[in-house]
Amino acid sequence: MKRILMMVLRNIFVVPYGWIRLCYRAAHVDKYSEENMYKFLTWIDRRANRGGNVHIDVHGIENLPEKDGFIFFPNHQGLYDVLAIIEACPRPFSVVAKKEVGKIPFLKQVFACMRAFLIDREDVRQAMQVIVDVAKEVQKGRNYLIFAEGTRSKNGNRVGSFKGGSFKSATRVRCPIVPVALIDSFKPFDTNTIKPVTVQVHFMKPLLYEEYKDMKTTEIAAEVQKRVQEKIDANM
């Protein structure tokens, strides 16, 4: 990917130092607080974005719940999505991602630092355990990000179908559900260009338990998908 190469070259004097620190932290996550680790990841992320001509345009910070213990549900456009939200979000969060992403260098280390859960979509029992584990972590006050589409849409700014099962952790713990609309997040890593790009991140008003308690997970998924697509359409 041309843009990743540009990110590296423009930070050539920092990359060896940053890479060593990232790998060390990924192997020793228990030595650092979540806040300290997130601050470090944000530092790396911002340097990479500046080097790669990527600007993050953030909206809706005021919509984040006052208390931690919520789950983000963004649309899934590409490999860059989580990095966009790391720079945009001032609050630490972790991720639920498919296990294949955990094999990609750099993302593997970033997800290890975030104590992410990697889900095996072929193993139903393991996937169900991840739902339970995420719910427990959210109940303790950690924040998570789940891609309800399950995989990249590959349709640019058209949102794919949100899966009801992705919301089971949220309904289990009765936590706020925060829709996130990503615009042009596929362009940094999933297109063959190094032209300057602006990625929009819109944090939307959360759905509180009182609003979704009588809804099926499929209905919640449809509602969140609808809100995300409407936000994208309004800001294209």
Short mmCIF file of C-alpha atoms in Angstrom, two decimals:
data_model
loop_
_atom_site.label_atom_id
_atom_site.label_comp_id
_atom_site.label_asym_id
_atom_site.label_seq_id
_atom_site.Cartn_x
_atom_site.Cartn_y
_atom_site.Cartn_z
CA MET A 1 0.00 0.00 0.00
CA LYS A 2 1.49 3.28 -1.14
CA ARG A 3 0.11 5.33 1.75
CA ILE A 4 1.52 3.01 4.42
CA LEU A 5 4.94 3.30 2.76
CA MET A 6 4.61 7.08 2.79
CA MET A 7 3.67 7.01 6.48
CA VAL A 8 6.82 5.04 7.21
CA LEU A 9 9.16 7.12 5.06
CA ARG A 10 7.94 10.43 6.47
CA ASN A 11 8.51 9.12 10.00
CA ILE A 12 11.68 7.22 9.18
CA PHE A 13 13.62 8.50 12.20
CA VAL A 14 10.79 7.67 14.59
CA VAL A 15 9.67 4.32 13.16
CA PRO A 16 12.40 2.07 14.69
CA TYR A 17 11.88 3.60 18.14
CA GLY A 18 8.10 3.51 17.86
CA TRP A 19 8.04 -0.05 16.51
CA ILE A 20 10.25 -1.37 19.32
CA ARG A 21 8.09 0.34 21.94
CA LEU A 22 4.90 -0.92 20.29
CA CYS A 23 6.12 -4.53 20.17
CA TYR A 24 7.34 -4.37 23.78
CA ARG A 25 4.04 -3.00 25.00
CA ALA A 26 2.10 -5.56 22.98
CA ALA A 27 4.06 -8.30 24.76
CA HIS A 28 3.73 -6.72 28.23
CA VAL A 29 0.22 -5.28 28.33
CA ASP A 30 -0.14 -5.86 32.07
CA LYS A 31 2.63 -3.35 32.79
CA TYR A 32 0.57 -0.40 31.59
CA SER A 33 -2.76 1.16 32.46
CA GLU A 34 -5.38 1.34 29.74
CA GLU A 35 -5.11 5.14 29.74
CA ASN A 36 -1.32 5.05 29.35
CA MET A 37 -1.53 2.50 26.54
CA TYR A 38 -4.22 4.46 24.72
CA LYS A 39 -2.19 7.66 24.97
CA PHE A 40 0.76 5.85 23.38
CA LEU A 41 -1.37 4.42 20.56
CA THR A 42 -2.84 7.86 19.89
CA TRP A 43 0.69 9.29 19.59
CA ILE A 44 1.65 6.65 17.01
CA ASP A 45 -1.64 7.08 15.17
CA ARG A 46 -1.34 10.85 14.84
CA ARG A 47 2.22 10.69 13.55
CA ALA A 48 1.20 8.09 10.97
CA ASN A 49 -1.77 10.18 9.87
CA ARG A 50 0.32 13.32 9.43
CA GLY A 51 2.90 11.38 7.46
CA GLY A 52 0.24 9.78 5.30
CA ASN A 53 -1.69 12.98 4.48
CA VAL A 54 -4.76 11.74 6.37
CA HIS A 55 -6.90 14.31 8.19
CA ILE A 56 -9.50 13.19 10.73
CA ASP A 57 -12.60 15.41 10.81
CA VAL A 58 -14.36 14.68 14.12
CA HIS A 59 -17.99 15.42 14.97
CA GLY A 60 -20.21 14.63 17.94
CA ILE A 61 -17.71 14.24 20.78
CA GLU A 62 -20.39 15.72 23.01
CA ASN A 63 -22.54 12.65 22.29
CA LEU A 64 -20.21 10.26 24.11
CA PRO A 65 -21.79 8.96 27.33
CA GLU A 66 -20.52 10.63 30.48
CA LYS A 67 -19.68 7.30 32.12
CA ASP A 68 -17.48 4.62 30.59
CA GLY A 69 -18.98 1.24 29.87
CA PHE A 70 -20.48 1.67 26.38
CA ILE A 71 -20.08 0.09 22.95
CA PHE A 72 -19.38 1.81 19.62
CA PHE A 73 -21.09 0.42 16.52
CA PRO A 74 -19.53 1.99 13.40
CA ASN A 75 -19.93 1.04 9.77
CA HIS A 76 -16.98 -1.00 8.49
CA GLN A 77 -15.27 0.41 5.40
CA GLY A 78 -11.69 -0.83 5.55
CA LEU A 79 -8.52 -1.68 7.45
CA TYR A 80 -8.11 1.95 8.48
CA ASP A 81 -11.39 2.25 10.44
CA VAL A 82 -10.06 1.60 13.94
CA LEU A 83 -7.11 3.96 13.42
CA ALA A 84 -9.52 6.74 12.42
CA ILE A 85 -11.53 6.28 15.61
CA ILE A 86 -8.43 6.12 17.82
CA GLU A 87 -7.43 9.63 16.79
CA ALA A 88 -11.02 10.88 16.96
CA CYS A 89 -11.97 9.46 20.35
CA PRO A 90 -10.51 10.96 23.56
CA ARG A 91 -11.63 7.96 25.63
CA PRO A 92 -9.86 4.57 25.66
CA PHE A 93 -11.70 1.69 24.02
CA SER A 94 -11.01 -1.82 22.86
CA VAL A 95 -12.13 -3.78 19.80
CA VAL A 96 -13.82 -6.99 18.74
CA ALA A 97 -12.30 -8.05 15.42
CA LYS A 98 -12.12 -11.17 13.29
CA LYS A 99 -9.09 -13.32 14.02
CA GLU A 100 -7.64 -12.83 10.51
CA VAL A 101 -6.93 -9.16 11.26
CA GLY A 102 -4.81 -10.25 14.20
CA LYS A 103 -2.27 -11.65 11.75
CA ILE A 104 -1.58 -8.31 10.03
CA PRO A 105 1.67 -6.70 11.26
CA PHE A 106 1.14 -3.41 13.11
CA LEU A 107 -2.61 -4.04 13.54
CA LYS A 108 -1.68 -7.21 15.42
CA GLN A 109 0.42 -5.21 17.88
CA VAL A 110 -2.13 -2.38 18.16
CA PHE A 111 -4.94 -4.83 18.96
CA ALA A 112 -2.74 -6.59 21.51
CA CYS A 113 -2.12 -3.25 23.24
CA MET A 114 -5.87 -2.61 23.24
CA ARG A 115 -6.55 -6.06 24.71
CA ALA A 116 -8.88 -6.72 21.83
CA PHE A 117 -10.99 -9.84 21.44
CA LEU A 118 -10.38 -11.71 18.18
CA ILE A 119 -13.39 -13.70 17.09
CA ASP A 120 -13.38 -16.90 15.05
CA ARG A 121 -16.51 -16.73 12.89
CA GLU A 122 -16.23 -20.47 12.17
CA ASP A 123 -16.32 -21.37 15.87
CA VAL A 124 -19.80 -20.67 17.26
CA ARG A 125 -18.82 -21.59 20.83
CA GLN A 126 -15.83 -19.25 20.81
CA ALA A 127 -17.94 -16.45 19.30
CA MET A 128 -20.55 -16.87 22.05
CA GLN A 129 -17.82 -16.74 24.69
CA VAL A 130 -16.55 -13.47 23.24
CA ILE A 131 -20.06 -12.02 23.63
CA VAL A 132 -20.04 -13.00 27.30
CA ASP A 133 -16.49 -11.73 27.87
CA VAL A 134 -17.17 -8.37 26.22
CA ALA A 135 -20.30 -7.93 28.34
CA LYS A 136 -18.28 -8.58 31.49
CA GLU A 137 -15.60 -6.08 30.46
CA VAL A 138 -18.18 -3.40 29.62
CA GLN A 139 -19.84 -3.98 32.97
CA LYS A 140 -16.47 -3.23 34.59
CA GLY A 141 -16.40 0.14 32.81
CA ARG A 142 -14.39 -0.59 29.67
CA ASN A 143 -15.55 0.67 26.27
CA TYR A 144 -15.65 -1.50 23.15
CA LEU A 145 -16.03 -1.19 19.40
CA ILE A 146 -17.89 -3.81 17.38
CA PHE A 147 -18.35 -3.86 13.61
CA ALA A 148 -21.95 -5.00 13.25
CA GLU A 149 -21.53 -5.69 9.52
CA GLY A 150 -19.05 -8.42 10.41
CA THR A 151 -16.80 -7.60 7.46
CA ARG A 152 -15.84 -4.63 5.29
CA SER A 153 -18.71 -3.45 3.11
CA LYS A 154 -16.45 -2.81 0.07
CA ASN A 155 -19.12 -0.43 -1.19
CA GLY A 156 -17.51 2.82 -0.17
CA ASN A 157 -19.96 4.95 1.78
CA ARG A 158 -22.86 2.52 1.43
CA VAL A 159 -23.46 0.66 4.67
CA GLY A 160 -23.78 -3.11 4.65
CA SER A 161 -26.30 -5.10 6.66
CA PHE A 162 -25.86 -4.83 10.44
CA LYS A 163 -26.16 -8.23 12.14
CA GLY A 164 -28.42 -8.59 15.18
CA GLY A 165 -25.99 -10.94 16.94
CA SER A 166 -23.41 -8.14 17.14
CA PHE A 167 -25.62 -6.37 19.69
CA LYS A 168 -25.95 -9.26 22.15
CA SER A 169 -23.14 -8.01 24.38
CA ALA A 170 -24.81 -4.61 24.64
CA THR A 171 -28.26 -6.00 25.44
CA ARG A 172 -26.76 -8.46 27.92
CA VAL A 173 -25.21 -5.67 30.00
CA ARG A 174 -27.83 -3.00 29.13
CA CYS A 175 -25.17 -0.47 28.15
CA PRO A 176 -25.41 2.61 25.89
CA ILE A 177 -25.10 1.81 22.18
CA VAL A 178 -23.18 4.54 20.32
CA PRO A 179 -23.63 4.57 16.52
CA VAL A 180 -20.57 5.88 14.65
CA ALA A 181 -20.65 6.99 11.03
CA LEU A 182 -17.39 6.74 9.08
CA ILE A 183 -17.08 8.58 5.77
CA ASP A 184 -14.24 7.87 3.32
CA SER A 185 -12.44 5.64 5.82
CA PHE A 186 -11.80 3.15 3.01
CA LYS A 187 -9.60 5.62 1.11
CA PRO A 188 -6.36 5.62 3.19
CA PHE A 189 -5.61 1.88 3.02
CA ASP A 190 -8.07 0.38 0.54
CA THR A 191 -7.35 2.57 -2.47
CA ASN A 192 -4.10 2.86 -4.40
CA THR A 193 -3.52 6.58 -3.90
CA ILE A 194 -1.44 8.90 -1.72
CA LYS A 195 -3.49 12.04 -2.35
CA PRO A 196 -4.52 13.93 0.80
CA VAL A 197 -7.72 12.48 2.21
CA THR A 198 -10.14 13.57 4.91
CA VAL A 199 -11.90 10.88 6.92
CA GLN A 200 -15.02 11.95 8.77
CA VAL A 201 -15.88 10.38 12.13
CA HIS A 202 -19.36 11.16 13.48
CA PHE A 203 -20.18 10.04 17.02
CA MET A 204 -23.98 9.95 17.20
CA LYS A 205 -26.38 10.17 20.12
CA PRO A 206 -26.41 6.86 22.00
CA LEU A 207 -29.34 4.49 22.27
CA LEU A 208 -29.92 3.99 25.97
CA TYR A 209 -31.31 0.80 27.44
CA GLU A 210 -34.67 2.46 28.07
CA GLU A 211 -34.97 3.05 24.32
CA TYR A 212 -34.08 -0.45 23.12
CA LYS A 213 -35.16 -2.72 26.01
CA ASP A 214 -38.29 -3.87 24.16
CA MET A 215 -36.55 -4.33 20.81
CA LYS A 216 -35.15 -7.53 19.34
CA THR A 217 -31.45 -7.44 18.45
CA THR A 218 -32.37 -7.53 14.76
CA GLU A 219 -34.51 -4.44 15.28
CA ILE A 220 -31.71 -2.66 17.12
CA ALA A 221 -29.33 -3.54 14.29
CA ALA A 222 -31.72 -2.17 11.67
CA GLU A 223 -32.20 1.06 13.62
CA VAL A 224 -28.47 1.66 14.14
CA GLN A 225 -27.77 0.86 10.48
CA LYS A 226 -30.47 3.34 9.43
CA ARG A 227 -29.06 6.12 11.63
CA VAL A 228 -25.51 5.56 10.40
CA GLN A 229 -26.50 5.61 6.72
CA GLU A 230 -28.60 8.72 7.21
CA LYS A 231 -25.67 10.50 8.86
CA ILE A 232 -23.37 9.49 5.99
CA ASP A 233 -25.87 10.65 3.36
CA ALA A 234 -26.29 14.00 5.14
CA ASN A 235 -22.54 14.68 5.20
CA MET A 236 -21.30 13.41 1.85
#
